Short mmCIF file of C-alpha atoms in Angstrom, two decimals:
data_model
loop_
_atom_site.label_atom_id
_atom_site.label_comp_id
_atom_site.label_asym_id
_atom_site.label_seq_id
_atom_site.Cartn_x
_atom_site.Cartn_y
_atom_site.Cartn_z
CA UNK A 1 17.95 -126.20 1.02
CA UNK A 2 16.46 -129.56 1.85
CA UNK A 3 15.32 -131.44 -1.25
CA UNK A 4 15.45 -135.09 -0.24
CA UNK A 5 12.52 -137.43 -0.50
CA UNK A 6 9.34 -137.43 -2.53
CA UNK A 7 7.40 -135.02 -0.33
CA UNK A 8 10.22 -132.95 1.15
CA UNK A 9 10.47 -129.22 1.26
CA UNK A 10 12.17 -127.30 -1.53
CA UNK A 11 12.57 -123.59 -0.89
CA UNK A 12 14.26 -122.56 -4.13
CA UNK A 13 12.99 -120.01 -6.63
CA UNK A 14 11.90 -121.63 -9.91
CA UNK A 15 10.88 -119.98 -13.18
CA UNK A 16 8.59 -122.22 -15.26
CA UNK A 17 7.71 -121.19 -18.80
CA UNK A 18 4.35 -122.30 -20.13
CA UNK A 19 2.94 -122.62 -16.61
CA UNK A 20 -0.76 -122.08 -17.34
CA UNK A 21 -1.57 -125.63 -18.46
CA UNK A 22 -0.19 -129.12 -19.01
CA UNK A 23 3.13 -130.12 -17.52
CA UNK A 24 4.03 -126.56 -16.53
CA UNK A 25 0.97 -126.14 -14.34
CA UNK A 26 1.38 -129.60 -12.81
CA UNK A 27 5.03 -128.83 -12.02
CA UNK A 28 3.98 -125.60 -10.35
CA UNK A 29 1.40 -127.45 -8.24
CA UNK A 30 3.98 -130.02 -7.11
CA UNK A 31 6.65 -127.45 -6.27
CA UNK A 32 4.14 -125.23 -4.50
CA UNK A 33 3.36 -128.10 -2.18
CA UNK A 34 7.05 -128.28 -1.32
CA UNK A 35 7.29 -124.58 -0.49
CA UNK A 36 9.08 -123.28 -3.56
CA UNK A 37 8.88 -119.67 -4.68
CA UNK A 38 7.37 -119.89 -8.16
CA UNK A 39 7.74 -117.54 -11.10
CA UNK A 40 5.00 -118.54 -13.50
CA UNK A 41 5.16 -117.54 -17.14
CA UNK A 42 2.22 -117.43 -19.52
CA UNK A 43 1.13 -115.52 -22.62
CA UNK A 44 -2.51 -114.96 -21.68
CA UNK A 45 -3.15 -112.75 -18.65
CA UNK A 46 -6.46 -114.33 -17.65
CA UNK A 47 -5.10 -117.88 -17.79
CA UNK A 48 -1.92 -116.82 -16.01
CA UNK A 49 -3.81 -115.18 -13.16
CA UNK A 50 -6.06 -118.23 -12.85
CA UNK A 51 -3.05 -120.56 -12.66
CA UNK A 52 -1.34 -118.33 -10.11
CA UNK A 53 -4.43 -118.29 -7.90
CA UNK A 54 -4.60 -122.07 -7.99
CA UNK A 55 -0.92 -122.47 -7.19
CA UNK A 56 -1.12 -119.94 -4.34
CA UNK A 57 -3.92 -122.01 -2.85
CA UNK A 58 -1.65 -125.05 -2.81
CA UNK A 59 1.33 -123.12 -1.51
CA UNK A 60 -0.71 -121.68 1.38
CA UNK A 61 1.95 -119.11 2.15
CA UNK A 62 4.91 -121.49 2.23
CA UNK A 63 6.38 -119.93 -0.90
CA UNK A 64 5.56 -116.89 -3.00
CA UNK A 65 4.00 -116.99 -6.47
CA UNK A 66 4.72 -114.26 -9.01
CA UNK A 67 3.72 -114.02 -12.66
CA UNK A 68 5.44 -112.94 -15.87
CA UNK A 69 3.55 -112.31 -19.09
CA UNK A 70 5.21 -112.76 -22.50
CA UNK A 71 4.62 -114.24 -25.94
CA UNK A 72 7.62 -116.49 -26.44
CA UNK A 73 7.21 -116.47 -30.21
CA UNK A 74 8.53 -112.88 -30.10
CA UNK A 75 12.21 -112.65 -29.18
CA UNK A 76 11.79 -109.02 -28.13
CA UNK A 77 9.27 -110.15 -25.52
CA UNK A 78 11.66 -112.91 -24.41
CA UNK A 79 14.33 -110.29 -23.76
CA UNK A 80 11.81 -108.13 -21.90
CA UNK A 81 10.76 -111.13 -19.81
CA UNK A 82 14.35 -111.85 -18.84
CA UNK A 83 14.97 -108.18 -18.01
CA UNK A 84 11.88 -108.12 -15.79
CA UNK A 85 13.03 -111.24 -13.93
CA UNK A 86 16.53 -109.84 -13.47
CA UNK A 87 15.12 -106.57 -12.14
CA UNK A 88 12.59 -108.08 -9.74
CA UNK A 89 14.08 -111.33 -8.49
CA UNK A 90 16.93 -111.49 -5.98
CA UNK A 91 17.73 -115.07 -6.98
CA UNK A 92 16.87 -117.86 -9.39
CA UNK A 93 17.61 -121.44 -8.38
CA UNK A 94 16.08 -123.17 -11.40
CA UNK A 95 14.88 -122.29 -14.88
CA UNK A 96 12.52 -124.82 -16.48
CA UNK A 97 12.13 -124.25 -20.20
CA UNK A 98 8.80 -126.02 -20.61
CA UNK A 99 6.73 -123.84 -22.99
CA UNK A 100 6.24 -125.55 -26.33
CA UNK A 101 4.79 -125.25 -29.79
CA UNK A 102 3.61 -128.76 -30.69
CA UNK A 103 2.85 -130.29 -34.05
CA UNK A 104 -0.22 -128.09 -34.41
CA UNK A 105 -3.85 -128.68 -35.34
CA UNK A 106 -2.97 -127.89 -38.98
CA UNK A 107 0.42 -129.59 -39.31
CA UNK A 108 0.90 -128.76 -42.98
CA UNK A 109 0.52 -125.03 -42.34
CA UNK A 110 3.93 -123.47 -41.83
CA UNK A 111 3.80 -120.71 -39.21
CA UNK A 112 6.31 -117.97 -38.46
CA UNK A 113 7.45 -116.21 -35.32
CA UNK A 114 7.40 -112.42 -34.87
CA UNK A 115 10.93 -112.29 -36.30
CA UNK A 116 10.02 -114.45 -39.30
CA UNK A 117 11.58 -117.71 -38.10
CA UNK A 118 9.78 -121.05 -38.39
CA UNK A 119 7.54 -121.06 -35.33
CA UNK A 120 8.55 -124.36 -33.71
CA UNK A 121 12.26 -123.71 -34.17
CA UNK A 122 11.72 -120.28 -32.61
CA UNK A 123 9.56 -121.24 -29.62
CA UNK A 124 11.12 -124.62 -28.83
CA UNK A 125 14.74 -123.77 -29.48
CA UNK A 126 15.65 -120.10 -29.99
CA UNK A 127 13.55 -118.83 -27.09
CA UNK A 128 14.88 -121.28 -24.46
CA UNK A 129 18.43 -120.60 -25.60
CA UNK A 130 17.97 -116.83 -25.44
CA UNK A 131 16.26 -117.02 -22.06
CA UNK A 132 19.17 -119.04 -20.66
CA UNK A 133 21.71 -116.55 -21.99
CA UNK A 134 19.76 -113.60 -20.62
CA UNK A 135 19.26 -115.19 -17.18
CA UNK A 136 22.65 -116.86 -16.80
CA UNK A 137 24.12 -114.02 -14.69
CA UNK A 138 21.27 -114.37 -12.18
CA UNK A 139 21.53 -118.16 -12.19
CA UNK A 140 25.28 -117.97 -11.64
CA UNK A 141 24.87 -115.48 -8.80
CA UNK A 142 22.32 -117.86 -7.22
CA UNK A 143 24.44 -121.00 -7.63
CA UNK A 144 24.02 -123.84 -7.14
CA UNK A 145 21.36 -123.47 -9.85
CA UNK A 146 19.87 -125.70 -12.52
CA UNK A 147 18.52 -125.33 -16.03
CA UNK A 148 16.02 -128.02 -17.03
CA UNK A 149 15.12 -128.28 -20.71
CA UNK A 150 11.86 -130.12 -21.38
CA UNK A 151 12.74 -131.89 -24.62
CA UNK A 152 11.26 -135.03 -26.18
CA UNK A 153 12.06 -138.56 -27.24
CA UNK A 154 10.78 -137.35 -30.62
CA UNK A 155 13.99 -136.11 -32.25
CA UNK A 156 14.86 -135.49 -35.90
CA UNK A 157 18.15 -134.15 -37.29
CA UNK A 158 18.34 -130.48 -38.17
CA UNK A 159 18.66 -129.97 -41.94
CA UNK A 160 21.20 -127.17 -42.23
CA UNK A 161 20.30 -126.65 -45.87
CA UNK A 162 16.70 -125.88 -44.87
CA UNK A 163 16.67 -125.05 -41.15
CA UNK A 164 13.41 -123.11 -41.38
CA UNK A 165 11.72 -125.94 -43.32
CA UNK A 166 10.64 -123.90 -46.31
CA UNK A 167 10.36 -127.15 -48.27
CA UNK A 168 8.09 -130.09 -47.37
CA UNK A 169 6.85 -128.60 -44.13
CA UNK A 170 5.16 -130.76 -41.47
CA UNK A 171 4.49 -129.61 -37.93
CA UNK A 172 5.50 -132.72 -35.98
CA UNK A 173 8.71 -133.01 -37.97
CA UNK A 174 9.43 -129.35 -37.19
CA UNK A 175 8.78 -130.05 -33.51
CA UNK A 176 11.14 -133.05 -33.52
CA UNK A 177 13.91 -131.03 -35.17
CA UNK A 178 13.50 -128.18 -32.70
CA UNK A 179 13.68 -130.55 -29.74
CA UNK A 180 16.91 -132.09 -30.98
CA UNK A 181 18.32 -128.59 -31.43
CA UNK A 182 17.36 -127.91 -27.80
CA UNK A 183 19.25 -131.01 -26.66
CA UNK A 184 22.30 -130.11 -28.75
CA UNK A 185 22.45 -126.65 -27.20
CA UNK A 186 22.01 -128.14 -23.72
CA UNK A 187 25.14 -130.21 -24.24
CA UNK A 188 27.04 -127.16 -25.51
CA UNK A 189 25.93 -124.95 -22.63
CA UNK A 190 27.07 -127.57 -20.14
CA UNK A 191 30.44 -127.87 -21.90
CA UNK A 192 30.92 -124.09 -22.01
CA UNK A 193 30.07 -123.42 -18.39
CA UNK A 194 33.08 -122.79 -16.19
CA UNK A 195 33.77 -125.76 -13.92
CA UNK A 196 32.72 -124.89 -10.41
CA UNK A 197 30.23 -122.24 -11.52
CA UNK A 198 27.47 -124.29 -9.94
CA UNK A 199 25.02 -124.04 -12.85
CA UNK A 200 23.96 -127.32 -14.47
CA UNK A 201 22.15 -127.92 -17.76
CA UNK A 202 20.13 -131.04 -18.50
CA UNK A 203 17.37 -132.06 -20.91
CA UNK A 204 14.70 -134.69 -20.51
CA UNK A 205 11.78 -136.47 -22.09
CA UNK A 206 9.34 -136.36 -19.15
CA UNK A 207 6.78 -138.96 -20.32
CA UNK A 208 5.40 -140.44 -23.53
CA UNK A 209 2.32 -138.77 -25.06
CA UNK A 210 1.05 -137.02 -21.95
CA UNK A 211 -2.56 -135.89 -21.96
CA UNK A 212 -1.88 -132.29 -23.01
CA UNK A 213 -3.60 -129.81 -25.28
CA UNK A 214 -0.73 -130.05 -27.78
CA UNK A 215 -0.92 -133.83 -28.07
CA UNK A 216 -4.66 -133.74 -28.61
CA UNK A 217 -4.50 -130.78 -31.04
CA UNK A 218 -2.21 -132.74 -33.35
CA UNK A 219 -4.64 -135.66 -33.30
CA UNK A 220 -2.59 -138.08 -31.23
CA UNK A 221 -4.12 -140.23 -28.51
CA UNK A 222 -2.68 -139.48 -25.07
CA UNK A 223 -1.04 -142.49 -23.45
CA UNK A 224 -0.46 -141.28 -19.88
CA UNK A 225 -1.77 -138.53 -17.59
CA UNK A 226 0.31 -135.37 -17.27
CA UNK A 227 1.22 -136.35 -13.71
CA UNK A 228 3.51 -139.04 -15.17
CA UNK A 229 5.86 -136.34 -16.39
CA UNK A 230 6.04 -134.43 -13.13
CA UNK A 231 8.28 -136.67 -11.02
CA UNK A 232 11.09 -137.02 -13.61
CA UNK A 233 11.12 -133.26 -14.11
CA UNK A 234 10.97 -132.37 -10.41
CA UNK A 235 13.83 -134.78 -9.84
CA UNK A 236 16.07 -132.76 -12.16
CA UNK A 237 15.13 -129.60 -10.28
CA UNK A 238 15.47 -130.85 -6.71
CA UNK A 239 17.38 -134.12 -6.34
CA UNK A 240 20.64 -133.48 -4.44
CA UNK A 241 22.17 -136.54 -6.12
CA UNK A 242 22.04 -134.61 -9.42
CA UNK A 243 23.64 -131.45 -8.05
CA UNK A 244 26.74 -131.82 -10.23
CA UNK A 245 25.22 -133.75 -13.14
CA UNK A 246 25.24 -131.64 -16.29
CA UNK A 247 25.09 -132.02 -20.04
CA UNK A 248 22.85 -135.10 -20.01
CA UNK A 249 19.64 -136.20 -21.70
CA UNK A 250 17.20 -138.20 -19.59
CA UNK A 251 14.38 -140.37 -20.84
CA UNK A 252 12.19 -139.97 -17.76
CA UNK A 253 14.54 -141.17 -14.98
CA UNK A 254 17.15 -142.80 -17.19
CA UNK A 255 20.33 -141.10 -18.38
CA UNK A 256 19.97 -141.94 -22.08
CA UNK A 257 21.48 -141.34 -25.49
CA UNK A 258 19.88 -138.69 -27.66
CA UNK A 259 19.81 -138.75 -31.48
CA UNK A 260 23.24 -139.26 -33.06
CA UNK A 261 23.34 -135.68 -34.39
CA UNK A 262 23.49 -134.42 -30.80
CA UNK A 263 27.01 -135.87 -30.56
CA UNK A 264 28.24 -134.59 -33.93
CA UNK A 265 30.77 -131.78 -33.22
CA UNK A 266 30.37 -130.24 -36.67
CA UNK A 267 26.58 -130.20 -36.45
CA UNK A 268 26.71 -128.58 -33.03
CA UNK A 269 29.21 -126.03 -34.28
CA UNK A 270 26.95 -125.15 -37.22
CA UNK A 271 23.91 -124.87 -34.97
CA UNK A 272 25.77 -122.64 -32.52
CA UNK A 273 26.94 -120.33 -35.30
CA UNK A 274 23.44 -120.11 -36.75
CA UNK A 275 21.99 -119.42 -33.31
CA UNK A 276 24.40 -116.56 -32.66
CA UNK A 277 23.49 -115.09 -36.03
CA UNK A 278 19.73 -115.38 -35.55
CA UNK A 279 19.82 -114.02 -32.01
CA UNK A 280 22.44 -111.39 -32.83
CA UNK A 281 24.62 -112.51 -29.94
#
């Protein structure tokens, strides 16, 4: 597939979670213009259909657009989503884990997922990890393939004595911990993958304080339009120069260092063990 240049064609199949608004929808618009086949995920049928119609208008028949409905705060629905993709899709060239639970409009109110896990840890970490595991056979069969984890420059160490933040809860802190957990697992997935399998795993901070619903809901002032985050993310999906780059964290376009805990072997081992337990893997 040809993926060179800013406006060049990309004919891969890409699954984007959280594709009904914000960065996810903008990514879908960009990739539709390049001719990609897009698998759009959302949790609200009306919004998902509206987004799909918009993206189809941009694609104009160059690539197909299909939709998948699931509430990613419910791990059972995550498994069903992955099963539906495996059953319906002949290939998957890229998985973009973009859906997010932000700091929240009521940041001192601790929320739980369907399985009783702290909501941000569940949506921002457990769900992407589970989706990768469930879709890895399809990604491997479609290789070369890429997993792009939309993380954040906002990173806080996971407290293994209180992973679910039952004490001193605050939504943005929970978000920052979950995003570091996502980066830690990205590094582990890249290290575990068999050399030559053709599946790469990278995380990135796409842009600082994009003008999204989540940023505004928490009460922060957006600093840049959502479009600022599109190019760094599309680059990780399409750039042939990154075909064999894996296990990295990018701050926009720059290969950067994540929080120190991401490089702590014991912390990563503890997180991996906890993840297997929580997901019953």
